[in-house]
Amino acid sequence: MKEAQGMDKFIKLALVLATLALGFAAAAPKQGGKLVYGRYADSLFLDPVLNDANVDIWILLNIYDTLLAPTLDGKGIKPNLAARYSLSRDGKTMTLVLRQGVKFSDGTPLTPQDVKFSLDRARDPNNGAWNSLLASIDSVGISGNNIVLTLKYPDPSLPAALATFNSAIMPQKQFMAMPGATDADKAKAFAEKPIGTGPFMLKEWKKGSSMTLVRNPYYWAKDENGIQLPYLDELRFEIVPDDNTRILKLQSGELDGAEFIPLSRVAELKANPNLNMVLFPSTEVDSVIMNNRPKLKDGSNNPLADQKVRQALNYATDKDAIIKIVTFGLAKPSKSYMSSSTPLYAPQNGYPYSLEKARALLKQAGYDKGFELSTMIVAGNADQTAIASALQQMWAPLGIKLRIDQFDAATNRAKYRANDFQMRVSKWTDDIADPSEITSYFAIYKNVESLHTGFQNKELEDLFDQSQREISEVKRAVLYQKIQKIYWDQAPILFLYEAPYPVALQKYVKGFVQIPLGNNIFVNTYLDK
């Protein structure tokens, strides 16, 4: 799929840096060695089906493999455990040809029965939060070395779903041998010593302190020169929650790489000759969720129920200023509810900063005398505080008084899920290389009441239903252009910006990439020292 046109300097720079970070230099990659990587938080549960946290999701595919895999730009799908796949003409049968000779990290061969078991477990409605990604599958069949998926209806997102972490392939016999009467019991035991076909396997896990992965000696993949992957012998994750400590350890050489570098420190680390400060393109979109219902939980009238008011607030928000304040100029204004790294992204014309347009819209809506609003933020969250404070100042000339309500994370989340809010500062990252996930959450009422905004638009929902069964990518792209245009015009949220993934690496670290979905890919990483 073609990249969105008109990419600004930030995205161009990010892509160049990400390409450099891949490190496919003329010299052959060096094999062996240990890489120590600083993470802000530890993983919780290394089961691909029952997890629900990025700290697990972004690490899982180093241990497990999926039948298909996302491309490094996050916009395409490539073969993985399945060497190839095909769809029937009516789009209701998918046949995947398993790669020959693949073994799990314990040396046992991968079988079609393991694949069937894994997919049936992943699509079980009683298992985890992600089974809906595979809801189109009616049955999983085996024909020799082929996996045959019979579908209830054509599903254009299925290849991307088969490249998503919850579809990872597990050994049936070893999983079923775990103690416990239920799937959850067995998963808990299995996840302590996971067995997969991925490039690494778990050696040691000191919860809250460190996790050590070592090379899977049975890993199936080789590089383009026929060299066995992965290059590294060992991958050690050190858990360093404090940003400053993580950076100090990186600067002193205790860490070879570190994630979640504060954007305020990017310029400083770029100037360090020993480091490679990379801004990987991401699917992170930051916004302010607006309650679109006519009445709030307390029974009061809600100005945000009026589309013109929501549009006015978008015009009254200086996105460039917020980007400068919060991200130090390293983000870019949103032009859709989805990121430019999401497949089928169609940028809109934008809501350029204009108090004049905002005033005109508020006057049309009958709110030219001003009104009061409130937004929730997480107490102590510097970015959310900065965003809310900026909005408070930007909207004051319109007579809008913005109250900032600070709650701890748990209370904030509970009030949000109970629809007990007027606005809420929020961010999103895709889990699947397909626009259906973010669209279903942001714009489809029956899912989670459109991110709990209460927004509902029949035309948009009809277009989405069509897109979920349209196997022509060209026709599907047209549907998504219309979906994004409707959502943009309706303005159920305050569109802010999309931000990169900031990762700092020692100069000698080559081949690491964090794809737009957030997954950390270490299979091609090596140490050039």
XYZ file of C-alpha atoms in Angstrom:
529
model
C 0.000 0.000 0.000
C 1.310 3.484 -0.836
C 2.429 5.786 1.935
C 0.226 8.794 2.670
C 1.338 11.767 0.604
C 2.648 15.021 2.041
C 4.571 13.486 4.931
C 6.197 16.202 6.977
C 9.822 16.490 8.008
C 9.261 14.624 11.248
C 7.967 11.485 9.574
C 10.650 11.618 6.892
C 13.318 11.926 9.541
C 11.773 9.148 11.615
C 11.735 6.797 8.642
C 15.347 7.587 7.805
C 16.425 7.014 11.387
C 14.423 3.819 11.631
C 16.051 2.553 8.443
C 19.475 3.372 9.828
C 18.554 1.589 13.036
C 17.934 -1.598 11.116
C 21.650 -1.594 10.517
C 21.815 -3.815 7.468
C 25.323 -2.648 6.648
C 27.617 -3.969 3.948
C 29.602 -5.988 6.496
C 28.033 -9.230 7.679
C 26.226 -8.927 11.024
C 28.212 -10.221 13.972
C 26.866 -13.256 15.766
C 26.846 -13.778 19.503
C 26.965 -11.482 22.491
C 24.497 -10.207 25.076
C 22.291 -7.128 24.740
C 20.981 -5.420 27.884
C 17.834 -3.406 27.255
C 16.212 -1.064 29.759
C 12.430 -1.310 30.046
C 10.202 1.043 32.011
C 8.101 -1.847 33.393
C 8.231 -5.624 33.605
C 6.043 -8.062 31.722
C 3.175 -9.619 33.638
C 1.948 -12.723 31.835
C 3.648 -14.399 28.875
C 0.594 -16.109 27.440
C -0.440 -14.771 24.016
C -4.177 -15.344 24.464
C -5.008 -14.190 27.995
C -2.763 -11.122 28.324
C -4.049 -7.560 27.985
C -1.037 -5.291 28.551
C 1.504 -3.713 26.214
C 4.324 -4.783 28.534
C 3.497 -8.357 27.479
C 2.283 -7.761 23.933
C 5.386 -5.882 22.810
C 7.690 -8.717 23.945
C 5.691 -11.855 23.122
C 6.723 -12.214 19.481
C 10.333 -12.727 20.500
C 9.260 -15.999 22.147
C 6.310 -17.080 19.999
C 5.658 -17.015 16.257
C 2.471 -16.386 14.323
C 1.455 -17.894 10.988
C 1.868 -14.512 9.312
C 3.776 -11.440 10.500
C 3.449 -7.672 10.165
C 5.986 -5.965 7.921
C 8.394 -3.583 9.613
C 6.422 -0.541 8.451
C 3.314 -1.978 10.117
C 1.217 -1.658 6.972
C 1.598 -5.068 5.366
C 1.625 -8.776 6.113
C 4.352 -11.284 5.237
C 4.773 -15.084 5.535
C 6.049 -16.458 8.827
C 5.247 -19.960 10.094
C 3.026 -20.184 7.051
C 5.244 -20.063 3.965
C 2.294 -18.811 1.913
C -1.465 -18.495 1.981
C -4.351 -18.088 -0.439
C -8.004 -17.051 -0.358
C -10.825 -18.663 -2.286
C -12.585 -16.546 -4.882
C -15.560 -15.942 -2.579
C -13.247 -15.013 0.277
C -14.705 -17.641 2.611
C -11.823 -20.137 2.675
C -8.225 -19.386 3.582
C -5.540 -22.034 3.049
C -2.152 -21.659 4.734
C 0.824 -23.874 3.851
C 2.955 -24.558 6.912
C 6.697 -24.073 6.700
C 8.590 -27.385 6.769
C 11.013 -28.401 9.499
C 9.966 -25.910 12.192
C 10.590 -26.916 15.802
C 9.583 -25.500 19.158
C 12.276 -24.288 21.527
C 12.224 -27.641 23.337
C 13.117 -29.431 20.092
C 9.714 -30.950 19.361
C 8.406 -30.480 15.808
C 5.624 -28.046 14.991
C 2.574 -29.939 13.695
C -0.667 -28.841 12.013
C -2.431 -30.090 15.148
C -0.529 -27.487 17.205
C -1.750 -24.780 14.846
C -5.362 -25.937 15.036
C -5.164 -26.110 18.825
C -3.665 -22.617 19.070
C -6.181 -20.969 16.738
C -9.139 -22.727 18.349
C -7.912 -21.575 21.755
C -7.360 -18.001 20.535
C -10.824 -17.720 18.956
C -12.676 -19.224 21.929
C -15.132 -16.521 23.120
C -14.368 -17.556 26.707
C -10.654 -16.875 26.321
C -9.237 -13.411 26.796
C -10.026 -10.057 25.256
C -8.759 -10.675 21.735
C -10.898 -13.558 20.404
C -13.025 -11.143 18.376
C -10.098 -10.678 15.980
C -10.717 -14.266 14.832
C -14.513 -14.232 15.047
C -14.922 -14.799 11.299
C -13.430 -18.302 11.542
C -16.116 -20.998 11.537
C -13.733 -23.947 11.694
C -10.028 -24.797 11.536
C -9.252 -27.827 9.388
C -6.128 -29.793 8.533
C -5.278 -31.145 5.096
C -1.810 -32.700 5.083
C 0.573 -29.829 5.808
C -2.107 -27.217 5.119
C -4.304 -25.332 7.545
C -7.751 -24.660 6.065
C -9.824 -21.919 7.644
C -13.503 -21.989 6.760
C -15.013 -18.565 7.360
C -18.518 -17.488 8.318
C -18.101 -14.479 6.023
C -15.295 -12.860 4.020
C -12.922 -11.122 6.404
C -10.311 -8.738 4.929
C -8.709 -8.236 8.354
C -8.013 -11.955 8.909
C -4.443 -11.973 7.490
C -3.572 -9.145 9.894
C -5.306 -11.019 12.736
C -3.169 -14.096 12.012
C -0.123 -11.835 12.373
C -1.242 -10.541 15.774
C 0.181 -11.806 19.084
C -2.949 -13.661 20.276
C -2.714 -15.939 17.221
C 0.744 -17.160 18.255
C 1.302 -20.890 17.876
C 1.832 -23.009 20.988
C 2.614 -26.724 21.488
C -0.633 -28.499 22.313
C 0.844 -31.461 24.168
C 3.076 -29.365 26.423
C 0.306 -26.871 27.189
C -2.248 -29.556 28.016
C 0.264 -31.294 30.300
C 0.326 -28.241 32.570
C -1.364 -28.562 35.993
C -4.842 -27.147 36.430
C -8.382 -27.934 35.425
C -9.084 -24.844 33.335
C -7.422 -23.142 30.392
C -6.549 -20.190 32.632
C -4.879 -22.503 35.179
C -2.804 -24.209 32.503
C -1.924 -20.880 30.899
C -0.654 -19.533 34.210
C 1.687 -22.505 34.602
C 2.769 -22.564 30.955
C 3.533 -18.829 30.908
C 6.153 -19.270 33.616
C 8.208 -21.428 31.225
C 6.800 -20.667 27.783
C 7.632 -22.789 24.761
C 7.350 -21.251 21.316
C 8.981 -21.260 17.894
C 10.227 -17.662 18.180
C 13.871 -16.541 17.976
C 14.390 -16.525 21.755
C 13.331 -18.556 24.762
C 12.976 -17.634 28.407
C 15.935 -18.557 30.609
C 15.316 -16.594 33.806
C 12.682 -14.202 35.101
C 13.170 -12.217 38.291
C 9.776 -10.534 38.521
C 10.042 -6.770 38.721
C 13.809 -6.856 38.243
C 14.945 -8.581 35.068
C 14.075 -11.096 32.374
C 16.663 -13.047 30.410
C 15.979 -14.567 26.998
C 18.507 -16.726 25.157
C 18.820 -17.860 21.558
C 16.383 -20.566 20.506
C 18.761 -23.187 19.026
C 15.932 -24.599 16.908
C 14.792 -21.316 15.384
C 13.801 -21.836 11.762
C 14.796 -18.533 10.116
C 18.041 -17.480 8.440
C 19.026 -14.072 7.117
C 19.451 -13.219 3.435
C 23.036 -14.518 3.560
C 22.011 -17.868 5.015
C 23.203 -17.025 8.538
C 21.155 -18.560 11.323
C 19.013 -16.123 13.288
C 18.900 -14.633 15.840
C 22.377 -13.115 15.961
C 22.378 -12.496 19.716
C 23.145 -15.243 22.225
C 21.328 -13.463 25.026
C 18.794 -10.686 25.484
C 18.460 -9.294 28.986
C 15.703 -6.892 29.987
C 16.502 -4.724 32.997
C 13.463 -3.126 34.610
C 14.237 0.535 35.316
C 10.983 2.460 35.916
C 12.589 5.858 36.549
C 13.300 7.716 33.292
C 16.350 9.562 34.596
C 17.897 6.395 36.026
C 17.288 4.547 32.769
C 19.053 7.306 30.834
C 21.961 7.475 33.286
C 22.479 3.709 32.955
C 22.450 4.080 29.179
C 24.938 6.967 29.242
C 27.271 5.028 31.552
C 27.184 1.963 29.300
C 25.289 -0.279 31.738
C 22.486 -0.533 29.181
C 22.835 -1.143 25.450
C 19.403 0.327 24.760
C 16.461 1.918 26.526
C 12.786 2.481 25.713
C 10.335 5.309 26.431
C 12.902 8.065 26.418
C 11.117 11.267 27.554
C 10.701 13.517 24.546
C 12.227 16.317 26.607
C 15.549 14.412 26.561
C 15.640 13.488 22.866
C 17.709 16.481 21.713
C 20.248 15.874 24.474
C 20.687 12.209 23.587
C 20.868 12.972 19.875
C 23.889 15.128 20.652
C 25.642 12.246 22.432
C 28.198 10.777 19.968
C 27.957 7.341 21.618
C 24.217 6.987 21.144
C 21.731 6.516 18.342
C 18.535 8.306 19.376
C 15.774 6.844 17.190
C 12.213 8.062 16.688
C 10.392 5.046 15.302
C 7.101 5.743 13.481
C 4.231 4.615 15.687
C 0.476 4.187 15.758
C 0.133 6.289 18.910
C -2.587 8.916 18.633
C -3.245 11.371 21.458
C -6.640 13.015 21.788
C -9.232 14.277 24.228
C -12.285 12.027 24.402
C -15.533 14.030 24.552
C -18.829 12.826 25.976
C -21.302 13.476 23.135
C -24.471 12.697 25.142
C -27.087 15.450 25.682
C -27.028 14.870 29.456
C -24.117 14.109 31.753
C -24.281 11.566 34.570
C -25.283 14.271 37.045
C -28.243 15.204 34.829
C -26.795 18.509 33.635
C -26.997 19.645 30.026
C -23.908 18.899 27.960
C -22.791 21.451 25.325
C -20.594 18.760 23.733
C -23.724 17.073 22.382
C -23.688 19.775 19.686
C -21.471 18.966 16.698
C -20.767 22.678 16.142
C -19.407 23.003 19.684
C -17.111 20.026 19.176
C -15.907 21.467 15.868
C -15.382 24.858 17.522
C -13.175 23.314 20.202
C -11.072 21.659 17.509
C -10.627 25.012 15.757
C -9.858 26.699 19.095
C -7.030 24.268 19.861
C -3.561 25.258 18.686
C -2.205 21.761 18.009
C 1.232 23.026 17.007
C 1.597 24.820 20.322
C 0.548 21.724 22.276
C 2.985 19.611 20.248
C 5.754 22.053 21.113
C 4.814 22.122 24.800
C 4.208 18.407 25.335
C 6.358 16.637 22.741
C 9.051 19.285 22.194
C 8.081 19.478 18.544
C 8.551 15.765 17.902
C 4.923 14.856 17.134
C 2.678 15.901 14.256
C -0.938 17.071 14.210
C -3.567 14.374 13.765
C -5.484 14.391 10.497
C -7.653 11.380 11.284
C -8.675 9.400 14.336
C -6.097 6.801 13.207
C -2.362 7.282 12.766
C -0.556 7.717 9.461
C 1.080 4.324 10.170
C -2.294 2.552 10.182
C -3.263 0.822 6.910
C -5.885 2.691 4.811
C -5.168 5.980 6.592
C -6.773 8.870 4.703
C -5.657 12.308 5.989
C -8.327 14.989 6.296
C -7.991 18.714 5.680
C -7.583 19.442 9.336
C -8.967 21.918 11.858
C -6.466 24.782 11.506
C -6.200 26.977 14.584
C -8.777 29.745 14.210
C -10.528 31.487 17.086
C -12.589 33.316 14.483
C -14.078 30.080 13.118
C -14.533 28.782 16.654
C -16.470 31.916 17.674
C -18.701 31.693 14.605
C -19.566 28.053 15.294
C -20.255 28.717 18.977
C -22.544 31.595 18.022
C -24.456 29.330 15.622
C -24.814 26.801 18.434
C -26.033 29.466 20.880
C -22.963 29.353 23.100
C -21.359 32.689 22.222
C -21.593 33.795 25.883
C -19.326 30.953 26.977
C -19.853 27.935 29.206
C -18.089 25.570 31.577
C -16.413 22.258 30.750
C -14.433 19.694 32.729
C -11.755 17.213 31.745
C -10.302 14.284 33.636
C -6.574 13.690 33.809
C -4.466 11.182 35.723
C -2.987 12.841 38.788
C 0.751 13.337 38.418
C 0.807 12.700 34.666
C 2.939 15.556 33.342
C 1.834 15.263 29.702
C -1.870 15.204 30.541
C -1.445 18.129 32.909
C 0.333 20.118 30.202
C -2.367 19.333 27.613
C -5.235 20.260 29.920
C -3.528 23.446 31.117
C -2.879 24.520 27.525
C -6.527 23.938 26.590
C -7.624 25.922 29.618
C -5.659 28.930 28.378
C -6.527 28.508 24.690
C -10.270 28.331 25.273
C -10.479 31.160 27.829
C -10.817 33.918 25.145
C -14.039 32.196 24.016
C -15.512 32.419 27.500
C -15.001 28.713 28.071
C -13.967 27.837 31.611
C -12.231 24.457 31.703
C -12.065 22.677 35.052
C -9.285 20.089 35.388
C -10.246 17.084 37.535
C -7.323 14.953 38.682
C -7.911 11.340 39.694
C -5.649 8.378 40.287
C -5.422 6.041 37.298
C -7.893 3.479 38.684
C -10.554 6.083 39.519
C -10.049 7.820 36.178
C -10.552 4.538 34.337
C -13.607 3.554 36.409
C -15.364 6.888 35.837
C -14.573 6.688 32.127
C -15.995 3.178 31.780
C -19.117 4.287 33.661
C -19.546 7.213 31.192
C -19.175 9.523 34.197
C -17.071 12.225 32.567
C -17.297 15.150 30.195
C -13.822 15.013 28.663
C -10.796 12.796 29.203
C -7.208 13.103 27.953
C -6.329 9.816 26.270
C -3.979 7.960 23.938
C -4.274 4.885 21.719
C -1.896 2.429 20.026
C -2.973 -0.179 17.441
C -2.573 -3.887 18.196
C -3.257 -5.157 14.677
C -2.026 -4.010 11.261
C -5.528 -3.187 10.100
C -7.841 -0.172 10.579
C -10.758 -2.264 11.849
C -9.617 -2.374 15.489
C -9.245 1.363 16.062
C -12.394 2.081 14.035
C -14.498 -0.377 16.010
C -13.376 1.242 19.273
C -13.558 4.891 18.201
C -16.625 4.909 15.974
C -18.858 1.844 16.492
C -21.378 2.310 19.283
C -22.116 -1.365 20.002
C -18.475 -2.041 20.844
C -17.645 0.294 23.749
C -20.119 3.074 22.979
C -17.531 4.604 20.626
C -14.804 4.977 23.253
C -17.555 5.804 25.756
C -18.284 9.039 23.890
C -21.824 7.922 23.048
C -21.188 8.924 19.429
C -23.315 7.049 16.891
C -23.634 7.531 13.154
C -25.645 5.058 11.069
C -24.001 5.941 7.753
C -20.554 5.383 9.236
C -21.583 2.102 10.850
C -23.075 0.838 7.575
C -19.839 1.707 5.776
C -17.856 -0.111 8.468
C -20.023 -3.220 8.121
C -19.341 -3.174 4.368
C -15.601 -2.740 4.982
C -15.526 -5.779 7.246
C -16.587 -8.015 4.339
C -14.926 -6.247 1.420
C -11.933 -8.286 0.224
C -10.929 -5.824 -2.499
C -8.327 -3.543 -0.925
C -9.109 -0.788 -3.427
C -12.826 -0.815 -2.606
C -12.081 -1.135 1.097
C -9.819 1.915 0.924
C -12.680 3.943 -0.564
C -14.955 2.860 2.286
C -12.349 3.926 4.838
C -11.920 7.300 3.153
C -15.634 7.894 3.688
C -15.529 6.588 7.268
C -12.688 8.906 8.209
C -14.343 11.901 6.538
C -17.600 11.378 8.466
C -15.797 10.919 11.781
C -13.630 13.983 11.175
C -16.627 16.186 10.365
C -18.628 14.907 13.332
C -15.629 15.547 15.645
C -16.610 13.212 18.509
C -13.139 13.798 19.964
C -10.601 16.591 20.139
C -7.936 15.603 17.608
C -4.431 16.358 18.914
C -1.330 14.602 17.550
C 0.464 11.376 16.771
C 3.786 10.752 18.475
C 6.786 8.489 17.710
C 8.350 5.711 19.779
C 11.583 7.166 21.248
C 14.307 4.537 21.719
C 17.979 5.221 22.518
C 20.656 2.701 21.570
C 24.398 2.515 21.853
C 25.984 3.200 18.457
C 27.169 -0.406 18.213
C 23.635 -1.803 18.438
C 22.387 -2.595 14.943
C 19.257 -4.148 13.512
C 16.769 -3.350 16.284
C 13.370 -2.005 15.273
C 10.182 -1.145 17.091
C 7.402 -1.472 14.549
C 4.436 0.952 14.544
C 2.339 -1.582 16.490
C 4.870 -1.278 19.317
C 6.393 -4.761 19.070
C 10.100 -4.839 19.852
C 11.829 -6.912 17.166
C 15.225 -8.273 18.224
C 15.590 -11.145 15.741
C 17.922 -9.117 13.476
C 19.698 -7.222 16.266
C 23.461 -7.559 16.631
C 26.368 -5.842 18.367
C 28.934 -4.264 16.067
C 31.820 -3.913 18.502
